[in-house]
Coordinates of N, CA and C in Angstrom, one line a residue:
M270 N 19.1 69.9 -52.2 CA 18.8 70.2 -50.9 C 20.1 70.8 -50.2
N271 N 19.7 71.5 -49.2 CA 20.8 72.2 -48.5 C 21.2 71.3 -47.3
A272 N 22.5 71.3 -47.0 CA 23.1 70.5 -45.9 C 22.5 71.0 -44.5
T273 N 22.1 72.2 -44.5 CA 21.6 72.7 -43.2 C 20.2 72.3 -43.0
T274 N 19.5 71.9 -44.0 CA 18.1 71.5 -43.8 C 17.9 70.0 -43.7
L275 N 18.9 69.2 -43.9 CA 18.8 67.8 -43.8 C 18.6 67.3 -42.4
P276 N 17.7 66.4 -42.1 CA 17.6 65.9 -40.7 C 18.6 64.8 -40.4
L277 N 19.8 65.1 -40.1 CA 20.8 64.1 -39.8 C 20.9 63.7 -38.3
R278 N 21.1 62.5 -38.1 CA 21.2 62.0 -36.7 C 22.6 61.4 -36.5
D279 N 23.0 61.3 -35.2 CA 24.3 60.8 -34.8 C 24.3 59.3 -35.1
V280 N 25.5 58.7 -35.2 CA 25.6 57.3 -35.4 C 25.3 56.5 -34.1
H281 N 24.4 55.5 -34.2 CA 24.0 54.7 -33.1 C 24.7 53.3 -33.2
L282 N 25.4 53.0 -32.1 CA 26.0 51.6 -32.1 C 25.0 50.6 -31.7
P283 N 25.2 49.4 -32.2 CA 24.2 48.3 -31.7 C 24.5 48.0 -30.3
A284 N 23.5 47.4 -29.7 CA 23.6 46.9 -28.3 C 24.7 45.8 -28.1
A285 N 25.4 45.8 -27.0 CA 26.4 44.8 -26.8 C 25.7 43.4 -26.7
P286 N 26.4 42.4 -27.1 CA 25.7 41.0 -27.0 C 25.6 40.6 -25.6
G287 N 24.6 39.9 -25.3 CA 24.3 39.5 -23.9 C 25.3 38.4 -23.5
G288 N 25.4 38.2 -22.2 CA 26.3 37.1 -21.6 C 25.7 35.8 -21.6
W289 N 24.4 35.7 -21.8 CA 23.7 34.4 -21.8 C 22.9 34.2 -23.0
P290 N 22.9 33.2 -23.7 CA 23.6 31.9 -23.4 C 25.0 32.0 -23.9
P291 N 25.9 31.3 -23.3 CA 27.3 31.3 -23.7 C 27.5 30.7 -25.1
A292 N 28.6 31.0 -25.7 CA 28.9 30.4 -27.0 C 29.1 28.9 -26.9
P293 N 29.0 28.2 -28.0 CA 29.1 26.7 -28.0 C 30.4 26.2 -27.4
G294 N 31.5 26.9 -27.7 CA 32.8 26.5 -27.2 C 32.8 26.5 -25.6
W295 N 32.2 27.4 -25.0 CA 32.1 27.4 -23.5 C 31.3 26.2 -23.0
W296 N 30.3 25.9 -23.7 CA 29.5 24.7 -23.3 C 30.4 23.4 -23.4
L297 N 31.1 23.3 -24.5 CA 32.0 22.2 -24.6 C 33.1 22.1 -23.6
L298 N 33.7 23.3 -23.3 CA 34.7 23.3 -22.2 C 34.1 22.9 -20.9
S299 N 33.0 23.5 -20.5 CA 32.4 23.2 -19.2 C 32.0 21.7 -19.1
G300 N 31.5 21.1 -20.2 CA 31.2 19.7 -20.3 C 32.4 18.8 -20.1
A301 N 33.5 19.2 -20.7 CA 34.7 18.4 -20.6 C 35.3 18.5 -19.2
L302 N 35.2 19.7 -18.6 CA 35.7 19.9 -17.2 C 34.8 19.0 -16.2
L303 N 33.5 19.1 -16.4 CA 32.6 18.3 -15.6 C 32.9 16.8 -15.7
L304 N 33.1 16.3 -17.0 CA 33.4 14.9 -17.2 C 34.7 14.5 -16.6
G305 N 35.7 15.4 -16.7 CA 37.0 15.1 -16.1 C 36.9 15.0 -14.6
L306 N 36.1 15.9 -14.0 CA 35.9 15.9 -12.5 C 35.2 14.7 -12.1
G307 N 34.2 14.3 -12.9 CA 33.5 13.1 -12.5 C 34.3 11.8 -12.6
V308 N 35.2 11.7 -13.6 CA 36.1 10.6 -13.7 C 37.1 10.6 -12.5
L309 N 37.6 11.8 -12.1 CA 38.5 11.9 -11.0 C 37.9 11.5 -9.7
V310 N 36.7 11.9 -9.5 CA 36.0 11.5 -8.3 C 35.7 10.0 -8.2
A311 N 35.3 9.4 -9.4 CA 35.0 8.0 -9.5 C 36.3 7.2 -9.2
L312 N 37.4 7.6 -9.8 CA 38.7 6.9 -9.5 C 39.1 7.0 -8.1
R313 N 38.9 8.1 -7.5 CA 39.3 8.3 -6.1 C 38.4 7.4 -5.2
L314 N 37.1 7.4 -5.4 CA 36.2 6.5 -4.6 C 36.6 5.1 -4.8
R315 N 36.9 4.7 -6.0 CA 37.3 3.3 -6.3 C 38.5 2.9 -5.5
R316 N 39.5 3.8 -5.5 CA 40.8 3.6 -4.8 C 40.5 3.5 -3.3
R317 N 39.6 4.4 -2.8 CA 39.3 4.3 -1.4 C 38.6 3.0 -1.0
R318 N 37.7 2.6 -1.8 CA 37.0 1.3 -1.5 C 38.0 0.1 -1.5
R319 N 38.9 0.1 -2.5 CA 39.9 -1.0 -2.6 C 40.8 -0.9 -1.4
R320 N 41.2 0.3 -1.0 CA 42.1 0.4 0.2 C 41.4 -0.1 1.4
R321 N 40.2 0.3 1.6 CA 39.4 -0.2 2.8 C 39.3 -1.7 2.8
R322 N 39.0 -2.3 1.6 CA 38.9 -3.7 1.5 C 40.2 -4.4 1.9
W323 N 41.4 -3.9 1.4 CA 42.6 -4.5 1.8 C 42.9 -4.3 3.3
Q324 N 42.6 -3.2 3.8 CA 42.8 -3.0 5.3 C 41.9 -4.0 6.1
S325 N 40.7 -4.2 5.7 CA 39.8 -5.1 6.4 C 40.3 -6.5 6.2
L326 N 40.9 -6.9 5.1 CA 41.5 -8.2 4.8 C 42.6 -8.4 5.8
F327 N 43.5 -7.4 5.9 CA 44.7 -7.5 6.7 C 44.3 -7.6 8.2
D328 N 43.4 -6.7 8.6 CA 43.0 -6.7 10.0 C 42.2 -7.9 10.4
G329 N 41.4 -8.4 9.5 CA 40.6 -9.6 9.8 C 41.5 -10.9 9.9
A330 N 42.6 -10.9 9.1 CA 43.5 -12.1 9.2 C 44.3 -12.0 10.5
L331 N 44.7 -10.8 10.9 CA 45.4 -10.7 12.1 C 44.6 -10.9 13.3
A332 N 43.3 -10.5 13.3 CA 42.4 -10.7 14.4 C 42.1 -12.2 14.6
A333 N 42.2 -13.0 13.6 CA 41.9 -14.4 13.7 C 43.1 -15.2 14.3
A334 N 44.3 -14.5 14.3 CA 45.4 -15.2 14.9 C 45.4 -15.2 16.4
P335 N 45.7 -16.4 17.0 CA 45.5 -16.5 18.5 C 46.5 -15.7 19.4
G336 N 47.7 -15.4 18.9 CA 48.6 -14.7 19.8 C 49.5 -13.8 19.0
P337 N 50.4 -13.1 19.7 CA 51.3 -12.1 19.0 C 52.2 -12.8 18.0
A338 N 52.7 -14.0 18.3 CA 53.6 -14.7 17.4 C 52.8 -15.1 16.1
A339 N 51.6 -15.6 16.3 CA 50.8 -16.0 15.2 C 50.4 -14.8 14.3
R340 N 50.2 -13.6 15.0 CA 49.9 -12.4 14.2 C 51.1 -12.0 13.4
L341 N 52.3 -12.1 14.0 CA 53.5 -11.8 13.2 C 53.7 -12.7 12.0
G342 N 53.4 -14.0 12.2 CA 53.5 -14.9 11.1 C 52.5 -14.6 10.0
M343 N 51.2 -14.3 10.4 CA 50.2 -13.9 9.4 C 50.6 -12.7 8.7
A344 N 51.1 -11.7 9.4 CA 51.5 -10.4 8.7 C 52.6 -10.7 7.7
S345 N 53.5 -11.5 8.1 CA 54.6 -11.9 7.2 C 54.1 -12.6 5.9
E346 N 53.1 -13.5 6.2 CA 52.5 -14.3 5.0 C 51.8 -13.3 4.1
L347 N 51.0 -12.4 4.7 CA 50.3 -11.4 3.8 C 51.2 -10.5 3.1
L348 N 52.3 -10.1 3.7 CA 53.3 -9.3 3.0 C 53.9 -10.1 1.8
R349 N 54.2 -11.4 2.0 CA 54.7 -12.2 0.9 C 53.8 -12.3 -0.2
R350 N 52.5 -12.4 0.1 CA 51.5 -12.5 -1.0 C 51.4 -11.2 -1.8
A351 N 51.4 -10.1 -1.0 CA 51.4 -8.7 -1.7 C 52.6 -8.5 -2.5
A352 N 53.8 -8.9 -2.0 CA 55.0 -8.7 -2.7 C 55.0 -9.6 -4.0
R353 N 54.5 -10.7 -3.9 CA 54.4 -11.6 -5.1 C 53.5 -10.9 -6.2
R354 N 52.5 -10.2 -5.8 CA 51.7 -9.5 -6.7 C 52.4 -8.4 -7.5
S355 N 53.3 -7.7 -6.8 CA 54.0 -6.6 -7.5 C 55.3 -7.1 -8.2
D356 N 56.0 -8.0 -7.6 CA 57.2 -8.6 -8.1 C 57.3 -10.1 -7.8
P357 N 57.1 -10.9 -8.8 CA 57.0 -12.4 -8.5 C 58.3 -12.9 -7.9
D358 N 59.4 -12.3 -8.1 CA 60.7 -12.8 -7.5 C 60.9 -12.3 -6.0
A359 N 60.1 -11.4 -5.6 CA 60.2 -10.8 -4.3 C 59.8 -11.8 -3.2
A360 N 58.9 -12.7 -3.5 CA 58.4 -13.6 -2.5 C 59.5 -14.7 -2.2
L361 N 60.5 -14.8 -3.0 CA 61.6 -15.8 -2.8 C 62.7 -15.2 -1.9
L362 N 62.7 -13.9 -1.7 CA 63.8 -13.3 -0.9 C 63.8 -13.8 0.5
Q363 N 64.9 -13.9 1.1 CA 65.1 -14.3 2.5 C 65.9 -13.4 3.3
G364 N 65.8 -13.3 4.6 CA 66.7 -12.6 5.5 C 66.7 -11.1 5.2
E365 N 67.9 -10.6 5.2 CA 68.2 -9.1 5.0 C 67.7 -8.7 3.6
A366 N 67.8 -9.5 2.6 CA 67.3 -9.1 1.3 C 65.8 -8.9 1.3
W367 N 65.0 -9.7 2.1 CA 63.6 -9.5 2.2 C 63.3 -8.2 3.0
L368 N 64.0 -7.9 4.0 CA 63.8 -6.7 4.8 C 64.1 -5.5 4.0
Q369 N 65.2 -5.5 3.2 CA 65.5 -4.4 2.3 C 64.4 -4.2 1.3
F370 N 63.9 -5.3 0.8 CA 62.8 -5.1 -0.2 C 61.6 -4.5 0.5
L371 N 61.3 -4.9 1.7 CA 60.2 -4.2 2.4 C 60.4 -2.8 2.8
D372 N 61.7 -2.4 3.0 CA 62.0 -1.0 3.2 C 61.6 -0.2 1.9
G373 N 61.9 -0.8 0.8 CA 61.5 -0.2 -0.5 C 61.9 1.3 -0.7
G374 N 63.0 1.8 -0.1 CA 63.3 3.1 -0.3 C 62.5 4.1 0.5
H375 N 61.7 3.6 1.4 CA 60.9 4.5 2.3 C 61.4 4.5 3.7
G376 N 62.7 4.5 3.9 CA 63.3 4.4 5.3 C 63.8 3.0 5.6
H377 N 64.2 2.8 6.8 CA 64.8 1.5 7.2 C 64.0 0.9 8.4
D378 N 62.7 1.1 8.4 CA 61.9 0.6 9.5 C 61.9 -0.9 9.6
F379 N 62.1 -1.6 8.5 CA 62.1 -3.1 8.5 C 63.5 -3.6 8.7
S380 N 64.5 -3.0 8.1 CA 65.9 -3.4 8.3 C 66.5 -3.2 9.7
T381 N 66.2 -2.0 10.2 CA 66.8 -1.7 11.5 C 65.7 -1.4 12.6
G382 N 64.5 -1.3 12.3 CA 63.4 -1.0 13.3 C 62.6 -2.2 13.7
D383 N 61.4 -1.9 14.1 CA 60.4 -2.9 14.6 C 60.1 -4.0 13.5
G384 N 60.3 -3.7 12.3 CA 60.0 -4.7 11.2 C 60.9 -5.9 11.2
R385 N 62.0 -5.9 11.9 CA 62.9 -7.0 12.0 C 62.2 -8.2 12.6
M386 N 61.1 -7.9 13.4 CA 60.4 -9.0 14.1 C 59.7 -9.9 13.1
L387 N 59.5 -9.4 11.8 CA 58.8 -10.3 10.8 C 59.7 -11.4 10.4
L388 N 61.0 -11.3 10.6 CA 61.9 -12.4 10.1 C 61.6 -13.7 10.9
D389 N 61.7 -13.6 12.3 CA 61.5 -14.8 13.1 C 60.5 -14.7 14.2
G390 N 59.8 -13.6 14.3 CA 58.8 -13.4 15.3 C 57.7 -14.4 15.3
G391 N 57.3 -14.9 14.1 CA 56.3 -15.9 14.0 C 56.7 -17.3 14.6
F392 N 58.0 -17.5 14.8 CA 58.6 -18.8 15.2 C 59.0 -18.7 16.7
R393 N 58.9 -17.6 17.3 CA 59.3 -17.5 18.7 C 58.2 -18.0 19.6
R394 N 58.6 -18.5 20.8 CA 57.6 -18.9 21.8 C 57.0 -17.7 22.5
A395 N 57.8 -16.7 22.9 CA 57.3 -15.6 23.6 C 57.7 -14.3 22.8
V396 N 56.7 -13.5 22.5 CA 56.9 -12.3 21.8 C 56.2 -11.2 22.6
D397 N 56.9 -10.1 22.7 CA 56.3 -8.9 23.4 C 55.2 -8.4 22.6
E398 N 54.0 -8.2 23.3 CA 52.8 -7.8 22.7 C 52.9 -6.4 22.0
A399 N 53.6 -5.4 22.7 CA 53.7 -4.1 22.2 C 54.6 -4.1 21.0
H400 N 55.7 -4.8 21.0 CA 56.6 -4.9 19.9 C 56.0 -5.5 18.7
A401 N 55.2 -6.6 18.9 CA 54.5 -7.2 17.8 C 53.4 -6.3 17.2
A402 N 52.8 -5.5 18.1 CA 51.8 -4.6 17.6 C 52.4 -3.5 16.7
R403 N 53.6 -3.0 17.1 CA 54.3 -2.0 16.2 C 54.7 -2.6 14.9
A404 N 55.2 -3.9 15.0 CA 55.6 -4.5 13.7 C 54.5 -4.8 12.8
C405 N 53.3 -5.2 13.4 CA 52.1 -5.4 12.6 C 51.6 -4.2 12.0
A406 N 51.6 -3.1 12.7 CA 51.2 -1.8 12.2 C 52.1 -1.4 11.0
L407 N 53.4 -1.6 11.1 CA 54.3 -1.3 10.1 C 54.0 -2.2 8.9
A408 N 53.8 -3.4 9.1 CA 53.5 -4.4 8.0 C 52.2 -4.0 7.3
R409 N 51.2 -3.5 8.1 CA 49.9 -3.1 7.5 C 50.1 -2.0 6.5
G410 N 50.9 -1.0 6.9 CA 51.1 0.1 5.9 C 51.9 -0.4 4.7
R411 N 52.8 -1.2 4.8 CA 53.6 -1.7 3.7 C 52.7 -2.6 2.8
F412 N 51.8 -3.4 3.5 CA 50.9 -4.3 2.7 C 50.0 -3.5 1.8
I413 N 49.5 -2.4 2.4 CA 48.6 -1.5 1.6 C 49.4 -0.9 0.4
G414 N 50.6 -0.5 0.7 CA 51.4 0.1 -0.4 C 51.8 -0.9 -1.5
L415 N 52.0 -2.1 -1.1 CA 52.3 -3.1 -2.1 C 51.1 -3.5 -2.9
M416 N 49.9 -3.5 -2.3 CA 48.7 -3.8 -3.0 C 48.3 -2.7 -4.0
E417 N 48.6 -1.5 -3.6 CA 48.3 -0.4 -4.5 C 49.2 -0.3 -5.7
R418 N 50.4 -0.9 -5.6 CA 51.4 -0.8 -6.7 C 50.9 -1.6 -7.9
R419 N 51.1 -1.0 -9.0 CA 50.7 -1.7 -10.3 C 51.9 -2.5 -10.8
R420 N 51.6 -3.5 -11.6 CA 52.7 -4.3 -12.2 C 53.3 -3.5 -13.4

């Protein structure tokens, strides 16, 4: 046969593969990402619930105290309990050593600020309400921080 008489056609490429369904590796990757995201959300919700529970515990104990001096005493007691949870020897600290522990490298609000009221405010006859409220707010933040700390 002659080359001019042969019915030759041009080369046809196959169609490109479709985008759906994805390859098994993509399914595994998306499943792992969804699982990781689910675990992250669950841990965050758990942490938020625990934080709210500790806040309500602290606020409830202070609300039951009859006056500002009693609130300062209760705040100090709760801080001691939280400190004992993170470091058993911390609850034995007294005076400036206790305040420095409460500072914990996050400033000097206890050593030089309103937090100094926690040393003897619970034993005073008259305590300024505003000063006690600032000291209790400071103690509340540190209480939550101590409770979140792991051993």
